[in-house]
């Protein structure tokens, strides 16, 4: 079984991005990373994103607001970041606290600065198969892994478990745009195992520890594990139970070290694209 390593995909993206950045004649693409509150997940993602953007030769500025910020004040602050000409791209951590309507930043964000594809304009572009939209970074990270390992989804049966706006849905559209035959599964899917066993490529993005096992996988399947969970021992793990997977799958992504590490590289790539387009 081939281990699909995120680090290798990330270094390929780094080479592409640094070449474009060095041709920008002194302009350093700059991201705003916007966080409300102190959620540990956000803090950890923020650290990784800042590190990755710096290692790709670009800049990231962090904007932090208190958990209890009012909707009006958040709107004012977010508008200022959005309109700041020094900012090429924005990453906003979500979910936001309940006093802020999540649709507010989704509709406000300049689609050209929307690094994680939260604007309905970018969703529509991904849906329509237009090339100049920004997809959510995690969905695109899966596509980058397939591309880097020369796994062409065209004509293949791909099963995606999960239908969220962050992963499952946009990823299904990207796969469809790449000519895959896509089945989207969710909590109401009947006989999930039978559906999984039809897959040439199986993507687990449910956020459920060990929900995909070797029995869900037919010999030769490519298994992509998007899940980032914590098991009962406090260890980071995906949605795929690893025991026995090596014996059936032809290739699989590890957790950690798989999709997650490519997600921040795609974020950096989007920042470079956003700056280049401006
Ligand atoms: P979500 O909770 O919004 O969506 C989960 C989806 O999975 C839902 O559509 C649900 O219908 C489906 N689902 C849940 N349990 C299921 C089951 N038993 N059978 C079939 N379908 C089921 O989660 P999300 O934001 O899409 O994230 C999914 C996972 O991906 C999480 O573990 C999350 O931490 C991880 N994630 C990873 C990255 C990354 O960079 N690798 C980024 C975002 C999310």
CSV table of C-alpha atoms in Angstrom, one decimal, residues 1-277:
chain,number,residue,atom,x,y,z
A,1,UNK,CA,0.0,0.0,0.0
A,2,UNK,CA,1.2,3.5,-0.9
A,3,UNK,CA,1.2,5.9,2.0
A,4,UNK,CA,-0.1,9.3,0.6
A,5,UNK,CA,2.1,11.7,2.6
A,6,UNK,CA,0.9,15.2,3.1
A,7,UNK,CA,4.5,16.5,3.5
A,8,UNK,CA,5.4,15.5,-0.1
A,9,UNK,CA,2.3,17.2,-1.5
A,10,UNK,CA,3.0,20.3,0.6
A,11,UNK,CA,6.6,20.6,-0.7
A,12,UNK,CA,5.4,20.4,-4.3
A,13,UNK,CA,2.9,23.2,-3.6
A,14,UNK,CA,5.7,25.2,-1.8
A,15,UNK,CA,7.9,25.0,-5.0
A,16,UNK,CA,5.0,26.3,-7.1
A,17,UNK,CA,4.1,29.1,-4.8
A,18,UNK,CA,7.6,30.4,-4.0
A,19,UNK,CA,8.3,30.6,-7.7
A,20,UNK,CA,5.2,32.8,-8.2
A,21,UNK,CA,6.0,34.9,-5.1
A,22,UNK,CA,9.6,35.6,-6.2
A,23,UNK,CA,8.3,36.9,-9.5
A,24,UNK,CA,6.1,39.5,-7.7
A,25,UNK,CA,9.0,42.0,-7.5
A,26,UNK,CA,8.9,42.8,-3.8
A,27,UNK,CA,5.2,42.5,-3.1
A,28,UNK,CA,4.8,40.1,-0.2
A,29,UNK,CA,1.3,38.5,-0.3
A,30,UNK,CA,-0.3,39.1,3.1
A,31,UNK,CA,-3.1,37.2,4.9
A,32,UNK,CA,-5.3,38.3,7.7
A,33,UNK,CA,-6.1,35.4,10.0
A,34,UNK,CA,-9.2,36.4,12.0
A,35,UNK,CA,-10.2,34.7,15.2
A,36,UNK,CA,-12.9,35.4,17.7
A,37,UNK,CA,-12.3,33.8,21.1
A,38,UNK,CA,-9.6,31.3,22.2
A,39,UNK,CA,-10.8,27.9,21.0
A,40,UNK,CA,-7.9,25.4,21.2
A,41,UNK,CA,-8.6,24.0,17.7
A,42,UNK,CA,-8.4,27.5,16.2
A,43,UNK,CA,-5.2,28.3,18.1
A,44,UNK,CA,-3.5,25.2,16.8
A,45,UNK,CA,-4.7,25.7,13.2
A,46,UNK,CA,-3.6,29.4,13.5
A,47,UNK,CA,-0.1,28.4,14.6
A,48,UNK,CA,0.2,25.9,11.7
A,49,UNK,CA,-1.2,28.4,9.1
A,50,UNK,CA,1.1,31.2,10.2
A,51,UNK,CA,4.1,28.9,10.1
A,52,UNK,CA,3.2,27.5,6.7
A,53,UNK,CA,2.5,31.0,5.1
A,54,UNK,CA,5.9,32.2,6.4
A,55,UNK,CA,7.7,29.1,5.2
A,56,UNK,CA,6.2,29.8,1.7
A,57,UNK,CA,7.8,33.3,1.8
A,58,UNK,CA,4.6,35.2,2.5
A,59,UNK,CA,3.2,37.1,5.5
A,60,UNK,CA,0.3,36.4,7.9
A,61,UNK,CA,-1.2,38.9,10.4
A,62,UNK,CA,-3.4,37.7,13.2
A,63,UNK,CA,-6.5,39.6,14.2
A,64,UNK,CA,-8.0,38.4,17.5
A,65,UNK,CA,-11.4,39.6,18.9
A,66,UNK,CA,-12.9,38.8,22.3
A,67,UNK,CA,-15.5,35.9,22.5
A,68,UNK,CA,-18.2,38.4,23.6
A,69,UNK,CA,-17.7,41.0,20.8
A,70,UNK,CA,-21.0,42.3,19.6
A,71,UNK,CA,-22.2,41.6,16.1
A,72,UNK,CA,-22.1,45.3,15.2
A,73,UNK,CA,-18.5,45.6,16.4
A,74,UNK,CA,-17.4,42.5,14.7
A,75,UNK,CA,-19.0,43.7,11.5
A,76,UNK,CA,-17.1,47.0,11.7
A,77,UNK,CA,-13.8,45.3,12.4
A,78,UNK,CA,-14.3,42.7,9.7
A,79,UNK,CA,-15.2,45.4,7.2
A,80,UNK,CA,-12.0,47.2,7.9
A,81,UNK,CA,-9.9,44.1,7.4
A,82,UNK,CA,-11.8,43.3,4.2
A,83,UNK,CA,-11.2,46.7,2.8
A,84,UNK,CA,-7.6,47.1,3.9
A,85,UNK,CA,-5.6,47.3,0.7
A,86,UNK,CA,-2.5,45.7,2.4
A,87,UNK,CA,-4.5,42.5,2.9
A,88,UNK,CA,-4.6,40.1,0.0
A,89,UNK,CA,-6.5,37.3,1.6
A,90,UNK,CA,-8.6,36.5,4.7
A,91,UNK,CA,-9.0,33.3,6.8
A,92,UNK,CA,-11.8,33.5,9.3
A,93,UNK,CA,-12.1,30.8,12.0
A,94,UNK,CA,-15.6,29.3,12.4
A,95,UNK,CA,-18.0,28.5,14.0
A,96,UNK,CA,-18.4,32.1,15.3
A,97,UNK,CA,-20.0,32.7,18.8
A,98,UNK,CA,-23.8,32.6,18.6
A,99,UNK,CA,-24.3,36.4,18.8
A,100,UNK,CA,-22.7,36.7,15.4
A,101,UNK,CA,-24.8,35.4,12.4
A,102,UNK,CA,-22.3,33.3,10.4
A,103,UNK,CA,-23.9,34.5,7.1
A,104,UNK,CA,-22.7,38.1,7.9
A,105,UNK,CA,-19.0,37.5,7.1
A,106,UNK,CA,-19.9,34.9,4.3
A,107,UNK,CA,-21.8,37.7,2.5
A,108,UNK,CA,-19.4,40.5,3.4
A,109,UNK,CA,-16.1,38.9,2.5
A,110,UNK,CA,-14.6,40.1,-0.8
A,111,UNK,CA,-14.7,36.9,-2.9
A,112,UNK,CA,-11.3,37.7,-4.3
A,113,UNK,CA,-9.8,37.6,-0.7
A,114,UNK,CA,-11.8,34.6,0.4
A,115,UNK,CA,-9.0,32.1,1.0
A,116,UNK,CA,-11.2,29.4,2.5
A,117,UNK,CA,-14.1,29.7,0.1
A,118,UNK,CA,-16.8,30.8,2.5
A,119,UNK,CA,-18.5,33.3,0.2
A,120,UNK,CA,-21.7,32.1,-1.7
A,121,UNK,CA,-20.1,33.5,-4.8
A,122,UNK,CA,-17.2,31.1,-4.5
A,123,UNK,CA,-19.5,28.2,-3.7
A,124,UNK,CA,-21.4,29.0,-6.9
A,125,UNK,CA,-18.2,29.1,-8.9
A,126,UNK,CA,-17.2,25.7,-7.5
A,127,UNK,CA,-20.7,24.3,-8.2
A,128,UNK,CA,-20.6,25.6,-11.8
A,129,UNK,CA,-17.1,24.3,-12.4
A,130,UNK,CA,-15.6,27.8,-13.0
A,131,UNK,CA,-11.8,27.9,-12.5
A,132,UNK,CA,-11.5,31.3,-10.8
A,133,UNK,CA,-13.3,30.5,-7.5
A,134,UNK,CA,-11.8,29.6,-4.2
A,135,UNK,CA,-12.8,26.2,-2.9
A,136,UNK,CA,-12.6,25.4,0.9
A,137,UNK,CA,-8.9,24.5,1.5
A,138,UNK,CA,-9.6,21.0,2.9
A,139,UNK,CA,-11.7,20.0,-0.1
A,140,UNK,CA,-9.0,21.2,-2.5
A,141,UNK,CA,-6.3,19.5,-0.3
A,142,UNK,CA,-7.8,16.2,-1.2
A,143,UNK,CA,-7.7,17.1,-4.9
A,144,UNK,CA,-4.0,18.1,-4.6
A,145,UNK,CA,-3.1,14.8,-2.9
A,146,UNK,CA,-4.8,12.9,-5.8
A,147,UNK,CA,-3.0,15.0,-8.3
A,148,UNK,CA,0.5,14.8,-6.6
A,149,UNK,CA,0.2,11.0,-6.5
A,150,UNK,CA,-1.2,10.8,-10.1
A,151,UNK,CA,-4.5,9.3,-9.1
A,152,UNK,CA,-6.8,10.6,-11.7
A,153,UNK,CA,-10.5,10.6,-10.5
A,154,UNK,CA,-11.8,10.7,-14.1
A,155,UNK,CA,-14.3,7.9,-14.7
A,156,UNK,CA,-13.7,6.5,-11.2
A,157,UNK,CA,-16.4,5.8,-8.7
A,158,UNK,CA,-15.8,8.0,-5.7
A,159,UNK,CA,-17.7,7.8,-2.5
A,160,UNK,CA,-17.6,10.8,-0.2
A,161,UNK,CA,-18.9,10.3,3.4
A,162,UNK,CA,-20.0,13.7,4.7
A,163,UNK,CA,-22.0,16.5,3.1
A,164,UNK,CA,-20.8,19.6,5.0
A,165,UNK,CA,-20.2,22.9,3.3
A,166,UNK,CA,-16.6,22.8,4.4
A,167,UNK,CA,-15.6,19.4,3.1
A,168,UNK,CA,-18.1,16.9,1.7
A,169,UNK,CA,-20.2,19.1,-0.7
A,170,UNK,CA,-17.4,21.2,-2.2
A,171,UNK,CA,-15.2,18.2,-2.5
A,172,UNK,CA,-17.9,16.3,-4.3
A,173,UNK,CA,-18.2,19.2,-6.8
A,174,UNK,CA,-14.5,19.3,-7.4
A,175,UNK,CA,-14.5,15.6,-8.0
A,176,UNK,CA,-17.4,15.9,-10.4
A,177,UNK,CA,-15.6,18.7,-12.2
A,178,UNK,CA,-12.7,16.2,-12.5
A,179,UNK,CA,-15.1,13.7,-14.2
A,180,UNK,CA,-15.5,11.3,-11.3
A,181,UNK,CA,-18.8,9.5,-10.7
A,182,UNK,CA,-19.6,10.8,-7.2
A,183,UNK,CA,-21.8,9.4,-4.5
A,184,UNK,CA,-22.3,11.6,-1.4
A,185,UNK,CA,-23.1,9.8,1.8
A,186,UNK,CA,-24.4,11.2,5.1
A,187,UNK,CA,-26.1,10.2,8.4
A,188,UNK,CA,-29.3,9.1,6.6
A,189,UNK,CA,-27.5,6.9,4.0
A,190,UNK,CA,-28.8,3.3,4.1
A,191,UNK,CA,-26.4,0.5,4.1
A,192,UNK,CA,-23.3,2.7,4.0
A,193,UNK,CA,-21.0,-0.3,3.9
A,194,UNK,CA,-22.4,-1.5,0.6
A,195,UNK,CA,-22.0,2.0,-0.9
A,196,UNK,CA,-18.4,2.2,0.4
A,197,UNK,CA,-17.6,-1.1,-1.1
A,198,UNK,CA,-18.5,0.2,-4.6
A,199,UNK,CA,-15.8,2.9,-4.3
A,200,UNK,CA,-12.5,3.1,-6.3
A,201,UNK,CA,-11.7,6.1,-4.1
A,202,UNK,CA,-13.3,6.4,-0.7
A,203,UNK,CA,-13.2,9.7,1.2
A,204,UNK,CA,-14.1,9.7,4.9
A,205,UNK,CA,-15.1,13.2,6.1
A,206,UNK,CA,-17.6,12.4,8.8
A,207,UNK,CA,-15.7,13.3,12.0
A,208,UNK,CA,-16.4,9.9,13.6
A,209,UNK,CA,-13.4,8.0,15.1
A,210,UNK,CA,-12.8,4.7,13.3
A,211,UNK,CA,-16.1,4.6,11.3
A,212,UNK,CA,-14.4,3.3,8.2
A,213,UNK,CA,-12.9,-0.2,8.7
A,214,UNK,CA,-11.1,-2.7,6.5
A,215,UNK,CA,-14.5,-4.3,5.9
A,216,UNK,CA,-15.7,-1.2,4.2
A,217,UNK,CA,-12.9,-1.3,1.7
A,218,UNK,CA,-12.5,-3.5,-1.3
A,219,UNK,CA,-9.0,-4.5,-2.5
A,220,UNK,CA,-7.3,-1.8,-4.5
A,221,UNK,CA,-9.4,1.1,-3.1
A,222,UNK,CA,-7.7,4.5,-2.5
A,223,UNK,CA,-8.7,5.7,1.0
A,224,UNK,CA,-8.6,9.4,1.9
A,225,UNK,CA,-9.1,10.2,5.5
A,226,UNK,CA,-10.2,13.8,6.1
A,227,UNK,CA,-11.3,13.3,9.7
A,228,UNK,CA,-9.4,15.0,12.5
A,229,UNK,CA,-10.6,13.6,15.8
A,230,UNK,CA,-9.3,12.8,19.3
A,231,UNK,CA,-9.6,9.1,20.4
A,232,UNK,CA,-10.4,7.9,23.9
A,233,UNK,CA,-6.7,8.2,24.8
A,234,UNK,CA,-6.5,11.8,23.7
A,235,UNK,CA,-4.6,10.9,20.6
A,236,UNK,CA,-5.2,12.6,17.2
A,237,UNK,CA,-6.9,10.2,14.8
A,238,UNK,CA,-9.0,10.1,11.6
A,239,UNK,CA,-12.3,8.5,10.6
A,240,UNK,CA,-10.5,5.4,9.3
A,241,UNK,CA,-9.6,2.5,11.6
A,242,UNK,CA,-6.2,1.6,10.4
A,243,UNK,CA,-6.1,-2.1,11.4
A,244,UNK,CA,-6.1,-4.2,8.3
A,245,UNK,CA,-6.5,-1.2,5.9
A,246,UNK,CA,-2.8,-1.7,4.7
A,247,UNK,CA,-3.8,-5.2,3.5
A,248,UNK,CA,-6.7,-4.1,1.2
A,249,UNK,CA,-6.3,-0.4,0.2
A,250,UNK,CA,-3.9,0.4,-2.7
A,251,UNK,CA,-3.1,3.8,-1.1
A,252,UNK,CA,-4.2,5.7,2.0
A,253,UNK,CA,-3.6,9.0,3.8
A,254,UNK,CA,-2.4,8.9,7.4
A,255,UNK,CA,-3.7,11.0,10.3
A,256,UNK,CA,-1.8,13.0,11.3
A,257,UNK,CA,0.4,13.7,8.3
A,258,UNK,CA,-2.2,13.5,5.5
A,259,UNK,CA,-5.0,15.8,4.4
A,260,UNK,CA,-4.5,18.2,7.4
A,261,UNK,CA,-0.9,19.1,6.5
A,262,UNK,CA,-1.9,19.8,2.9
A,263,UNK,CA,-4.9,22.1,4.0
A,264,UNK,CA,-2.5,24.8,5.2
A,265,UNK,CA,-0.4,24.5,2.1
A,266,UNK,CA,-3.5,25.0,0.0
A,267,UNK,CA,-4.3,28.1,2.1
A,268,UNK,CA,-0.9,29.5,1.3
A,269,UNK,CA,-1.5,28.7,-2.4
A,270,UNK,CA,-4.8,30.5,-2.3
A,271,UNK,CA,-3.0,33.6,-0.7
A,272,UNK,CA,-0.5,33.6,-3.5
A,273,UNK,CA,-3.3,33.3,-6.1
A,274,UNK,CA,-5.3,36.1,-4.5
A,275,UNK,CA,-2.3,38.4,-4.5
A,276,UNK,CA,-1.3,37.5,-8.0
A,277,UNK,CA,-4.8,38.3,-9.3
